[in-house]
Amino acid sequence: MTSSLNRFNRALDSLKKVISKTPEEINRQKLKFTSYATITELVCKSNDKSSLLTIAVTSLIQLLESADSNNRLNIDESLNKIIRSSIDNSNDIAKVLIALLKILSKSTNERSLKAALWRFAELAHFVRPHKGKIYVQTLIPVLIKLAARKEDGIHEVSVSSFPRIFRYIGLFTSDNDIKNLLKAFFKNLSSSSVEIRRAAAFIVTVICQYSRKPEFFFSHSLCTLLDLLADAQINDQKNVLLIQGCLSCIRQILSCTAKPRPELENELDDKNLEYLLQIYEFCFKYASYQDHNVVTAALETLHQLLLSAFASLVEKLMTKGITQSSVLRREHHGSTLSLTARSEIFSVGSIIAQSDDDIFSGELGKKINALRRGSESFPDVSEEQKQKMTENWVQEQSENDEDDVSSSSLLNMDTSHFANSDDEDNQCEVDSTLSFRTLSVDNIQIAKEMNEKNSLNRSKSAFQSMKSMSVMSSASLGTSLINLSTDIDIGDVFDENEIPLQYCARFLVTRFLISDKNDSVRPTRVSVMSLALNCLAQIMKIYPMSGFISVVKDKEIYEDFANLLEVVLSHASHSDQQIRGLVRVVIGNFISASLVEDYYLLIESNTNILTKSLLTELVSFLLQGLEDESSMCVRHCLQGVSVCLEPLLLTPEYKLAVPLLDFMFSLMDNPYWLIKVIIKNE
């Protein structure tokens, strides 16, 4: 034992001396490699391994502070060999864990902390159950100290390490341990570092998920986050960061509880309905601010809330009036929130002369308007029908939840890399005039000449108010973009005579999909438009009747305005490939939800118009998306087709799906691998 220890100490001392000198002072690579080999061999093969193990692990991790990357690489390799040789012996692996804990509690170097943290996470499953509480007592204070560190690298390693650690030791923590940890990471939600805010949001969710009382701590976290949002003032930059961090954390919690365990579902559905409604209201509040990072965070949270589809929340959002709302009423001292939108609105009856190349001319606009007028005259849905609609939606959502989550991940990956609310690099701002494809000067002149030939009597005021005209190269809606100088009423969150999802759809369309009169006031970002379309896609899946409502609430004052579906379809030829694709996702969700028995019969019986005519036009839009030159647009379109294809095949209009199936086979040769994955999954 003495000889082995002496050899080990000599090798370690020589290694420290070599590492401490710069390459300019000494070039002794051979000695370094010899020292690494000696230390590794002594620890792995010596009979005195137990006595050398703790010293070796501690010393080697401390040597990771070296600035030379070659030294760090060799030390990492030696550490990995030593740890692998200790796995078969429970006593040896316990010593390794203790050594790592000591480094975490004492070391201040970033590299040493990261190396010790991820190795401890990889070995956490070796913690013996009867030793769990002992480890927790040492580990919790260490993790609280790590939360206070300002290095981004430490928090990035924490994101991958915390799930592995708490999966095995979370059950040994007490309520006070969890509360102290949550308190430490809640402070990081207002950090100026994007990485630290993201890490804090994720780690808070992990801590709650693997605690002994996940439903209690999820509720506790939501309550704390909502209190922080209620107290935050947008005019303070520190609070702007806090708002982004809180919304990101709420989104993580909603995503984690989207597939709850049976014992957790009732807790989140019933007890926390008030919290879910407050989140819903906060999304509207922060989506109305000028800071695009806050707007993006609010829309991402709203999308996740709609995607999670808690049964009690869905039922509440399909019931006239939100009786349990408290956030915005409290801010306005009990007064209703009246949100108006200064917008450019589509007016039915285009002054654009349709060319012979237009496939759809103005027929779709007329049909949708007829459907809208029919939907506006619908009698109030009975409680029994409403409950049945909700049950159908929840059942459909649960069956397709896995596909929805994967689709959501792909969409999110494209919008920002995830259009992340915390990502300051999302600066691809597009002027609001680019929200719609505008005519060139020559095309405008041609349109005017065609109007004169057709003897269309237009007043001068109408021409003066026109700003731009939307051109649908293969899907003209027969509509024109009219610039209105007056505010329009889209309702409010607390309207007792309307379903809340109707206001939600109007809000998204008028604020993000229809440009403002003054372009400098509210520029439109592609990432924001994408998120708005994602939210509308979920609304269409829950409540497809929202596609037939007018953009404005007061139909007596504002006549001949487009409905929401028309506005969405007007972006089918948008210059951005992602917007074109997401429009097809909205169409796919709309078709799928409309073919549910209740809605299908309701639409047909109240409009006296063949639903096949509308479906034919919408399927044509999907075909155009599949033929798009952009692979991203085609991929999104395939997601829309995958949602509506099966319901369409089960209807009497199943022949409409044949062109879609035929064209999908031709996409097998598409070079974009994600397209092949989607097609093979279908």
XYZ file of C-alpha atoms in Angstrom:
682
model
C 0.000 0.000 0.000
C 2.800 2.389 0.909
C 4.632 1.833 -2.355
C 1.505 2.367 -4.422
C 0.671 5.535 -2.542
C 4.213 6.846 -2.999
C 4.145 6.153 -6.740
C 0.758 7.810 -6.989
C 1.936 10.922 -5.124
C 5.080 11.216 -7.252
C 3.092 10.921 -10.472
C 0.548 13.443 -9.261
C 3.218 15.931 -8.140
C 5.060 15.706 -11.430
C 1.795 16.169 -13.318
C 0.944 19.287 -11.307
C 4.383 20.761 -11.993
C 4.156 20.135 -15.715
C 0.633 21.524 -15.987
C 1.538 24.641 -14.022
C 4.205 25.584 -16.577
C 3.387 27.080 -19.955
C 4.495 25.333 -23.169
C 7.015 28.120 -23.775
C 8.780 27.376 -20.511
C 8.940 23.624 -20.816
C 8.016 20.969 -23.315
C 7.573 17.724 -21.481
C 4.653 16.027 -23.237
C 6.139 12.589 -22.686
C 6.294 13.134 -18.933
C 2.696 14.306 -18.864
C 1.419 11.260 -20.707
C 3.479 9.017 -18.467
C 1.976 10.656 -15.379
C -1.586 10.229 -16.702
C -0.960 6.563 -17.451
C 0.641 5.959 -14.053
C -2.219 7.532 -12.113
C -4.873 5.693 -14.105
C -3.108 2.340 -13.800
C -2.521 2.692 -10.068
C -6.143 3.543 -9.355
C -7.716 1.018 -11.708
C -5.497 -2.005 -11.108
C -3.869 -1.522 -7.734
C -4.951 -3.529 -4.715
C -4.975 -0.248 -2.806
C -7.592 1.253 -5.095
C -9.991 2.191 -2.295
C -7.404 4.341 -0.566
C -6.396 6.113 -3.786
C -9.811 6.607 -5.362
C -10.997 9.695 -3.486
C -7.636 11.459 -3.806
C -7.378 10.646 -7.512
C -10.859 11.894 -8.428
C -10.512 15.068 -6.364
C -7.037 15.895 -7.670
C -7.792 15.220 -11.322
C -10.960 17.324 -11.316
C -9.064 20.190 -9.725
C -6.457 19.905 -12.492
C -9.227 20.600 -15.021
C -8.646 24.269 -14.255
C -5.715 24.108 -16.687
C -5.959 26.493 -19.630
C -4.480 23.898 -21.998
C -7.248 22.003 -23.786
C -4.974 18.985 -24.359
C -4.408 18.669 -20.631
C -8.137 18.858 -19.940
C -8.842 16.237 -22.588
C -6.336 13.786 -21.098
C -7.591 14.413 -17.570
C -11.174 13.788 -18.684
C -10.146 10.510 -20.261
C -8.308 9.414 -17.115
C -11.294 10.308 -14.926
C -13.678 8.363 -17.125
C -11.465 5.275 -16.991
C -11.205 5.472 -13.213
C -14.976 5.867 -12.772
C -15.758 3.017 -15.176
C -13.463 0.731 -13.240
C -15.324 1.600 -10.014
C -18.869 0.925 -11.181
C -18.818 -2.783 -10.346
C -17.952 -2.132 -6.706
C -20.654 -0.374 -4.689
C -18.167 0.866 -2.097
C -15.900 2.361 -4.737
C -18.722 4.141 -6.551
C -19.935 5.532 -3.235
C -16.483 7.030 -2.677
C -16.589 8.599 -6.130
C -19.962 10.174 -5.350
C -18.667 11.547 -2.054
C -15.606 12.980 -3.790
C -17.794 14.683 -6.385
C -20.011 16.140 -3.662
C -16.971 17.578 -1.888
C -15.826 19.254 -5.089
C -19.290 20.703 -5.681
C -19.408 22.119 -2.177
C -15.880 23.570 -2.083
C -14.703 24.333 -5.607
C -15.198 27.770 -7.142
C -13.744 27.064 -10.579
C -16.295 26.834 -13.387
C -14.664 23.918 -15.201
C -14.315 21.865 -12.035
C -17.923 22.506 -11.051
C -19.261 21.533 -14.461
C -17.169 18.345 -14.542
C -18.272 17.328 -11.055
C -21.940 18.200 -11.632
C -22.514 16.227 -14.810
C -20.566 13.239 -13.480
C -22.598 13.235 -10.291
C -25.769 13.351 -12.409
C -24.592 10.359 -14.457
C -23.904 8.374 -11.280
C -26.955 9.500 -9.260
C -28.746 6.202 -9.845
C -26.063 4.482 -7.734
C -27.234 6.337 -4.614
C -28.491 3.750 -2.135
C -32.039 4.350 -0.866
C -31.034 4.283 2.786
C -28.395 6.935 2.045
C -30.729 9.192 0.084
C -31.497 11.669 2.860
C -27.811 12.025 3.712
C -27.010 12.958 0.132
C -29.929 15.392 0.016
C -28.784 17.214 3.146
C -25.427 17.892 1.500
C -26.648 18.410 -2.051
C -29.484 20.920 -1.558
C -27.250 23.717 -0.145
C -24.787 23.044 -2.974
C -27.492 23.393 -5.631
C -28.755 26.610 -4.036
C -25.221 28.020 -4.307
C -25.021 26.909 -7.933
C -28.258 28.776 -8.657
C -26.560 31.991 -7.539
C -23.637 31.545 -9.961
C -23.555 33.910 -12.926
C -21.696 31.716 -15.423
C -23.897 30.611 -18.322
C -21.918 27.382 -18.698
C -22.809 26.170 -15.218
C -26.521 26.728 -15.839
C -26.343 24.969 -19.203
C -24.849 21.900 -17.510
C -27.499 22.174 -14.783
C -30.256 21.837 -17.396
C -29.022 18.388 -18.408
C -28.000 17.350 -14.876
C -31.041 18.226 -12.765
C -33.464 15.719 -14.365
C -30.998 12.866 -13.785
C -30.287 13.919 -10.212
C -33.871 14.532 -9.094
C -35.221 11.444 -10.789
C -33.432 9.407 -8.112
C -33.123 11.667 -5.070
C -36.222 13.854 -5.468
C -38.281 11.499 -3.329
C -35.892 12.017 -0.414
C -36.359 15.787 -0.327
C -38.563 17.542 2.198
C -41.069 20.285 1.440
C -38.701 22.911 2.817
C -35.907 21.642 0.578
C -38.092 22.017 -2.502
C -39.344 25.454 -1.486
C -35.811 26.710 -0.867
C -34.662 25.402 -4.231
C -37.628 26.959 -6.030
C -37.009 30.270 -4.300
C -33.375 30.242 -5.441
C -34.254 29.595 -9.076
C -37.210 32.003 -9.149
C -34.634 34.757 -8.609
C -32.951 33.778 -11.867
C -36.118 34.428 -13.887
C -35.221 38.128 -13.978
C -31.602 37.560 -15.000
C -30.252 39.545 -17.933
C -28.821 36.318 -19.365
C -31.103 34.432 -21.731
C -29.429 31.113 -20.889
C -29.898 31.591 -17.150
C -33.597 32.456 -17.556
C -34.203 29.422 -19.745
C -32.329 27.164 -17.352
C -34.266 28.504 -14.349
C -37.625 27.947 -16.072
C -36.714 24.370 -16.964
C -35.187 23.511 -13.583
C -38.227 24.817 -11.676
C -40.378 22.412 -13.673
C -38.000 19.507 -13.035
C -37.910 20.180 -9.291
C -41.718 20.168 -9.088
C -42.075 17.120 -11.306
C -39.759 14.869 -9.267
C -40.742 16.065 -5.814
C -42.885 13.959 -3.489
C -45.903 16.232 -4.071
C -45.773 17.288 -7.725
C -49.366 18.545 -7.865
C -48.812 20.730 -4.791
C -45.572 22.267 -6.026
C -46.871 22.823 -9.552
C -49.744 24.736 -7.986
C -47.358 26.559 -5.662
C -45.116 27.538 -8.581
C -48.019 28.769 -10.707
C -49.303 30.852 -7.810
C -45.867 32.404 -7.263
C -45.345 33.118 -10.961
C -48.769 34.727 -11.339
C -48.089 36.927 -8.319
C -44.801 38.020 -9.878
C -46.562 38.844 -13.146
C -49.296 40.777 -11.368
C -46.735 42.932 -9.558
C -44.455 43.509 -12.563
C -44.561 46.845 -14.349
C -43.630 46.836 -18.013
C -41.884 50.230 -17.901
C -38.974 48.777 -15.914
C -36.406 46.823 -17.931
C -35.784 44.498 -14.989
C -39.479 43.690 -14.895
C -39.525 43.110 -18.654
C -36.932 40.384 -18.141
C -38.956 39.025 -15.221
C -42.097 38.868 -17.369
C -40.245 36.922 -20.057
C -38.804 34.542 -17.479
C -42.153 33.965 -15.739
C -43.979 33.310 -19.004
C -41.233 30.919 -20.068
C -41.537 29.051 -16.761
C -45.335 28.879 -17.044
C -44.950 27.483 -20.536
C -42.603 24.788 -19.270
C -45.048 23.828 -16.516
C -47.960 23.635 -18.957
C -45.890 21.523 -21.317
C -44.910 19.168 -18.494
C -48.514 18.747 -17.346
C -49.973 18.350 -20.841
C -49.849 14.568 -20.286
C -50.435 14.356 -16.543
C -50.509 11.218 -14.483
C -54.047 10.084 -13.551
C -53.668 11.263 -9.972
C -52.374 14.642 -11.177
C -55.012 15.374 -13.799
C -57.862 16.257 -11.468
C -55.611 18.456 -9.369
C -54.552 20.583 -12.325
C -57.953 20.532 -13.960
C -60.147 21.482 -11.023
C -58.175 23.217 -8.301
C -56.086 25.275 -10.696
C -58.786 26.385 -13.121
C -58.481 29.876 -11.692
C -54.740 29.831 -12.354
C -55.287 28.668 -15.929
C -57.785 31.466 -16.538
C -55.352 34.007 -15.132
C -52.649 32.708 -17.467
C -55.123 33.056 -20.337
C -55.774 36.686 -19.408
C -52.104 37.519 -18.876
C -51.414 36.306 -22.408
C -53.727 39.013 -23.771
C -52.260 41.632 -21.487
C -48.655 41.051 -22.500
C -49.443 40.368 -26.152
C -50.581 43.997 -26.345
C -47.216 45.535 -25.443
C -44.736 47.020 -27.869
C -41.736 44.982 -26.694
C -41.571 42.152 -29.223
C -39.850 39.799 -26.757
C -42.759 40.135 -24.337
C -45.270 39.694 -27.174
C -43.488 36.571 -28.383
C -43.396 35.099 -24.875
C -47.117 35.783 -24.412
C -48.067 34.143 -27.720
C -45.903 31.103 -27.024
C -47.574 30.729 -23.646
C -51.044 31.095 -25.168
C -50.206 28.464 -27.772
C -48.998 26.038 -25.116
C -52.100 26.700 -23.018
C -54.374 25.886 -25.961
C -52.233 22.892 -26.879
C -52.390 21.457 -23.348
C -56.197 21.254 -23.604
C -57.182 20.886 -19.965
C -60.799 19.725 -20.074
C -62.079 22.229 -17.516
C -60.358 25.126 -19.291
C -61.671 24.090 -22.712
C -65.190 23.914 -21.316
C -64.776 27.337 -19.728
C -63.465 28.909 -22.930
C -66.475 27.552 -24.805
C -68.918 28.994 -22.280
C -70.218 32.517 -22.735
C -68.446 34.864 -20.361
C -65.490 34.192 -18.074
C -66.975 34.368 -14.609
C -63.825 33.424 -12.701
C -61.452 35.949 -14.264
C -59.593 38.173 -11.851
C -56.377 39.556 -13.323
C -57.532 42.199 -15.744
C -60.664 43.079 -13.756
C -58.486 43.740 -10.741
C -56.184 45.995 -12.750
C -59.088 48.006 -14.110
C -60.930 48.112 -10.772
C -63.755 45.932 -11.935
C -64.343 47.605 -15.280
C -64.469 45.511 -18.411
C -61.479 45.556 -20.669
C -62.302 47.095 -24.020
C -59.608 46.296 -26.521
C -59.885 47.923 -29.923
C -57.743 47.496 -32.954
C -56.755 50.117 -35.469
C -56.497 47.867 -38.467
C -56.609 47.468 -42.173
C -59.638 45.243 -42.769
C -60.618 43.112 -45.700
C -63.807 44.380 -47.277
C -65.935 41.915 -49.200
C -66.438 42.850 -52.833
C -63.075 43.379 -54.430
C -62.234 46.147 -56.839
C -59.490 43.923 -58.185
C -60.473 42.537 -61.555
C -59.822 38.824 -61.471
C -57.558 37.502 -64.186
C -58.253 34.356 -66.172
C -55.367 32.661 -64.399
C -57.047 32.899 -61.013
C -58.237 29.452 -60.049
C -60.615 30.407 -57.243
C -61.767 33.893 -58.299
C -64.277 35.160 -55.749
C -66.310 32.047 -55.112
C -64.628 31.021 -51.881
C -65.119 34.443 -50.373
C -68.834 34.341 -51.194
C -69.236 30.866 -49.773
C -67.415 31.676 -46.583
C -69.442 34.852 -46.148
C -72.608 32.846 -46.578
C -71.361 30.442 -43.951
C -70.508 33.378 -41.699
C -74.000 34.845 -42.004
C -75.400 31.437 -41.209
C -73.105 31.004 -38.218
C -74.099 34.397 -36.877
C -77.724 33.310 -36.858
C -77.019 30.106 -34.973
C -79.232 29.604 -31.968
C -77.512 29.341 -28.624
C -75.930 25.959 -28.188
C -77.575 23.962 -25.453
C -75.634 22.844 -22.419
C -75.923 19.216 -23.531
C -74.515 19.997 -26.989
C -71.762 22.108 -25.482
C -70.751 19.331 -23.113
C -70.744 16.852 -25.973
C -68.545 19.160 -28.072
C -66.105 19.480 -25.205
C -65.956 15.723 -24.680
C -65.379 15.148 -28.405
C -62.576 17.701 -28.418
C -60.861 16.269 -25.333
C -61.106 12.740 -26.715
C -59.682 13.780 -30.083
C -56.918 15.775 -28.422
C -55.873 12.856 -26.220
C -55.749 10.509 -29.219
C -53.579 12.856 -31.279
C -51.603 14.437 -28.431
C -48.347 12.717 -29.265
C -48.459 13.893 -32.879
C -49.421 17.392 -31.782
C -46.485 17.630 -29.388
C -44.026 16.479 -32.030
C -45.517 18.871 -34.564
C -45.321 21.638 -31.987
C -41.669 20.902 -31.437
C -40.988 21.164 -35.179
C -42.954 24.377 -35.465
C -41.214 25.885 -32.485
C -37.858 24.905 -33.866
C -38.652 26.843 -37.025
C -39.988 29.976 -35.419
C -37.009 31.074 -33.535
C -34.884 28.627 -33.404
C -38.167 28.515 -31.595
C -38.972 32.134 -31.885
C -37.988 32.037 -28.258
C -39.221 34.961 -26.246
C -35.871 35.166 -24.567
C -33.826 35.032 -27.754
C -32.541 38.489 -28.546
C -31.288 37.257 -31.902
C -34.798 37.081 -33.364
C -34.477 40.418 -35.086
C -35.912 39.435 -38.460
C -38.356 42.325 -38.475
C -40.640 42.662 -41.452
C -42.426 45.894 -42.126
C -46.147 45.556 -41.696
C -46.713 46.393 -45.321
C -45.101 43.057 -46.114
C -47.821 41.232 -44.212
C -49.553 40.932 -47.524
C -48.080 40.673 -50.973
C -48.653 44.004 -52.676
C -49.047 44.839 -56.318
C -46.178 46.370 -58.216
C -46.640 49.741 -59.896
C -47.321 48.098 -63.237
C -49.854 45.700 -61.772
C -51.654 48.538 -60.027
C -51.893 50.380 -63.330
C -53.259 47.269 -65.041
C -55.810 46.815 -62.283
C -56.964 50.418 -62.675
C -57.334 50.019 -66.433
C -59.341 46.831 -65.979
C -61.558 48.577 -63.463
C -62.232 51.371 -65.961
C -63.080 48.886 -68.697
C -65.552 47.172 -66.416
C -67.155 50.528 -65.587
C -66.843 50.059 -61.874
C -68.051 53.227 -60.178
C -65.831 53.925 -57.240
C -65.914 57.043 -55.161
C -62.755 59.096 -54.766
C -62.726 58.467 -51.056
C -62.595 54.734 -51.655
C -59.535 55.100 -53.861
C -57.871 57.464 -51.411
C -58.401 55.051 -48.542
C -56.886 52.151 -50.436
C -53.343 51.400 -49.380
C -52.513 48.053 -50.921
C -54.222 45.080 -52.490
C -53.575 41.480 -51.676
C -52.654 39.303 -54.638
C -53.332 35.593 -54.443
C -51.472 34.119 -57.396
C -53.397 30.867 -57.220
C -56.042 31.513 -54.591
C -57.707 34.877 -54.978
C -60.325 35.553 -52.329
C -62.057 38.367 -54.137
C -61.160 40.794 -51.373
C -59.193 44.001 -51.111
C -57.297 45.587 -48.303
C -59.038 48.730 -47.120
C -57.268 51.183 -44.870
C -59.623 52.404 -42.180
C -58.804 55.360 -39.987
C -61.283 54.447 -37.284
C -60.974 52.100 -34.357
C -62.976 48.914 -34.591
C -64.527 47.048 -31.693
C -63.445 43.421 -31.384
C -65.062 42.888 -27.994
C -63.371 42.183 -24.685
C -62.229 39.283 -22.541
C -65.214 39.540 -20.215
C -67.988 39.732 -22.804
C -70.895 37.836 -21.279
C -72.646 37.352 -24.620
C -69.795 35.711 -26.514
C -67.686 32.615 -26.267
C -64.197 33.637 -25.038
C -62.471 31.859 -27.911
C -64.237 34.183 -30.352
C -62.577 37.195 -28.777
C -59.264 35.323 -28.685
C -59.449 34.637 -32.425
C -60.428 38.240 -33.219
C -57.596 39.557 -31.071
C -54.985 37.427 -32.841
C -56.228 38.287 -36.312
C -56.675 42.030 -35.864
C -53.451 42.553 -33.963
C -50.991 40.289 -35.751
C -52.412 39.253 -39.116
C -53.846 42.581 -40.286
C -51.393 45.444 -40.509
C -51.749 48.705 -38.662
C -52.430 51.881 -40.569
C -49.223 53.507 -39.356
C -46.485 51.009 -40.147
C -44.064 52.576 -37.681
C -46.456 52.032 -34.779
C -46.799 48.278 -34.911
C -44.377 46.471 -37.236
C -45.171 42.864 -37.962
C -42.534 40.218 -37.400
C -42.640 36.929 -39.212
C -41.975 35.093 -35.942
C -44.933 36.837 -34.283
C -47.223 36.106 -37.228
C -46.148 32.469 -37.081
C -47.046 32.216 -33.410
C -50.404 33.888 -34.039
C -51.171 31.321 -36.747
C -50.140 28.505 -34.397
C -52.598 29.809 -31.812
C -55.348 30.112 -34.426
C -54.693 26.535 -35.527
C -55.393 25.326 -31.998
C -58.486 27.535 -31.735
C -59.811 26.070 -34.984
C -59.272 22.593 -33.592
C -61.189 23.402 -30.410
C -63.865 25.662 -31.878
C -63.962 25.699 -35.712
C -67.020 27.976 -35.721
C -64.614 30.819 -34.906
C -63.531 30.766 -38.534
C -66.944 32.062 -39.597
C -67.238 35.031 -37.238
C -66.664 38.562 -38.451
C -63.433 40.405 -37.753
C -65.460 43.051 -35.915
C -67.939 42.450 -33.141
C -70.607 45.014 -34.078
C -71.955 43.758 -37.392
C -74.606 46.488 -37.623
C -72.041 49.292 -37.811
C -69.388 47.497 -39.847
C -70.878 45.583 -42.735
C -69.226 43.524 -45.450
C -66.118 42.807 -43.435
C -64.207 39.627 -43.964
C -64.465 36.789 -41.513
C -61.469 35.352 -39.709
C -60.972 32.438 -42.071
C -60.751 34.805 -45.033
C -58.038 36.832 -43.351
C -56.040 33.679 -42.642
C -56.426 32.448 -46.213
C -55.225 35.804 -47.520
C -51.751 34.834 -46.304
C -51.718 31.652 -48.395
C -49.390 33.388 -50.876
C -47.323 35.266 -48.312
C -43.716 35.963 -49.243
C -42.453 34.021 -46.226
C -42.405 30.245 -46.637
C -43.206 29.550 -43.001
C -46.334 31.716 -43.056
C -47.560 29.960 -46.190
C -47.063 26.601 -44.521
C -48.744 27.539 -41.246
C -51.802 28.771 -43.126
C -52.173 25.172 -44.350
C -51.875 23.923 -40.774
C -54.800 26.180 -39.838
C -56.766 24.851 -42.820
C -56.038 21.250 -41.840
C -57.191 21.794 -38.262
C -60.282 23.641 -39.460
C -61.271 20.818 -41.826
C -60.613 18.140 -39.215
C -62.643 19.852 -36.485
C -65.443 20.845 -38.867
C -65.943 17.232 -39.882
C -66.706 16.240 -36.304
C -70.337 15.184 -36.339
C -71.764 18.004 -34.217
C -70.149 20.823 -36.150
C -70.628 19.154 -39.510
C -74.401 18.915 -39.070
C -74.624 22.339 -37.451
C -72.879 24.113 -40.313
C -74.815 22.302 -43.018
C -78.248 22.785 -41.434
C -77.822 26.517 -40.841
C -76.366 27.611 -44.172
C -78.200 25.514 -46.755
C -74.926 25.370 -48.667
C -73.196 22.170 -49.645
C -70.211 21.689 -47.386
C -68.517 19.914 -50.272
C -68.130 23.226 -52.097
C -66.199 24.728 -49.220
C -64.151 21.586 -48.697
C -63.214 21.515 -52.371
C -61.767 25.003 -52.176
C -59.910 24.326 -48.937
C -58.440 21.077 -50.263
C -57.223 23.053 -53.273
C -55.318 25.316 -50.899
C -53.672 22.245 -49.390
C -52.698 20.993 -52.839
C -51.099 24.336 -53.621
C -49.079 24.053 -50.424
C -47.851 20.583 -51.372
C -46.722 21.985 -54.724
C -44.851 24.882 -53.114
C -41.201 25.287 -54.048
C -40.191 25.678 -50.396
C -39.502 22.485 -48.454
C -40.471 24.198 -45.199
C -43.873 25.150 -46.597
C -44.381 21.597 -47.867
C -43.493 20.164 -44.455
C -45.998 22.384 -42.658
C -48.600 21.588 -45.293
C -48.048 17.872 -44.713
C -48.746 18.429 -41.037
C -52.048 20.064 -41.949
C -52.898 17.255 -44.360
C -52.051 14.584 -41.783
C -54.558 16.118 -39.366
C -57.494 16.293 -41.763
C -56.849 13.332 -44.059
C -58.447 10.614 -41.937
C -61.609 12.622 -41.047
C -61.947 13.536 -44.717
C -61.733 9.902 -45.808
C -64.546 9.009 -43.397
C -67.003 11.489 -44.946
C -69.156 11.179 -48.073
C -66.703 13.601 -49.721
C -63.845 11.122 -49.383
C -62.966 11.536 -53.073
C -61.571 14.970 -52.252
C -58.708 13.238 -50.453
C -57.611 11.287 -53.532
C -55.565 14.151 -55.089
C -53.849 14.693 -51.753
C -52.889 11.023 -51.498
C -51.654 10.928 -55.088
C -49.461 13.965 -54.634
C -48.018 12.752 -51.335
C -46.473 9.765 -53.129
C -44.570 12.117 -55.416
C -43.048 13.815 -52.369
C -41.158 10.663 -51.413
C -38.316 11.881 -53.647
C -38.125 15.258 -51.917
C -34.544 15.864 -50.699
C -35.733 17.353 -47.391
C -35.478 14.447 -44.940
C -38.151 15.768 -42.549
C -40.699 15.565 -45.357
C -39.837 11.906 -45.865
C -40.208 11.287 -42.136
C -43.697 12.832 -42.058
C -44.842 10.870 -45.115
C -43.555 7.570 -43.726
C -45.257 8.244 -40.413
C -48.520 8.680 -42.238
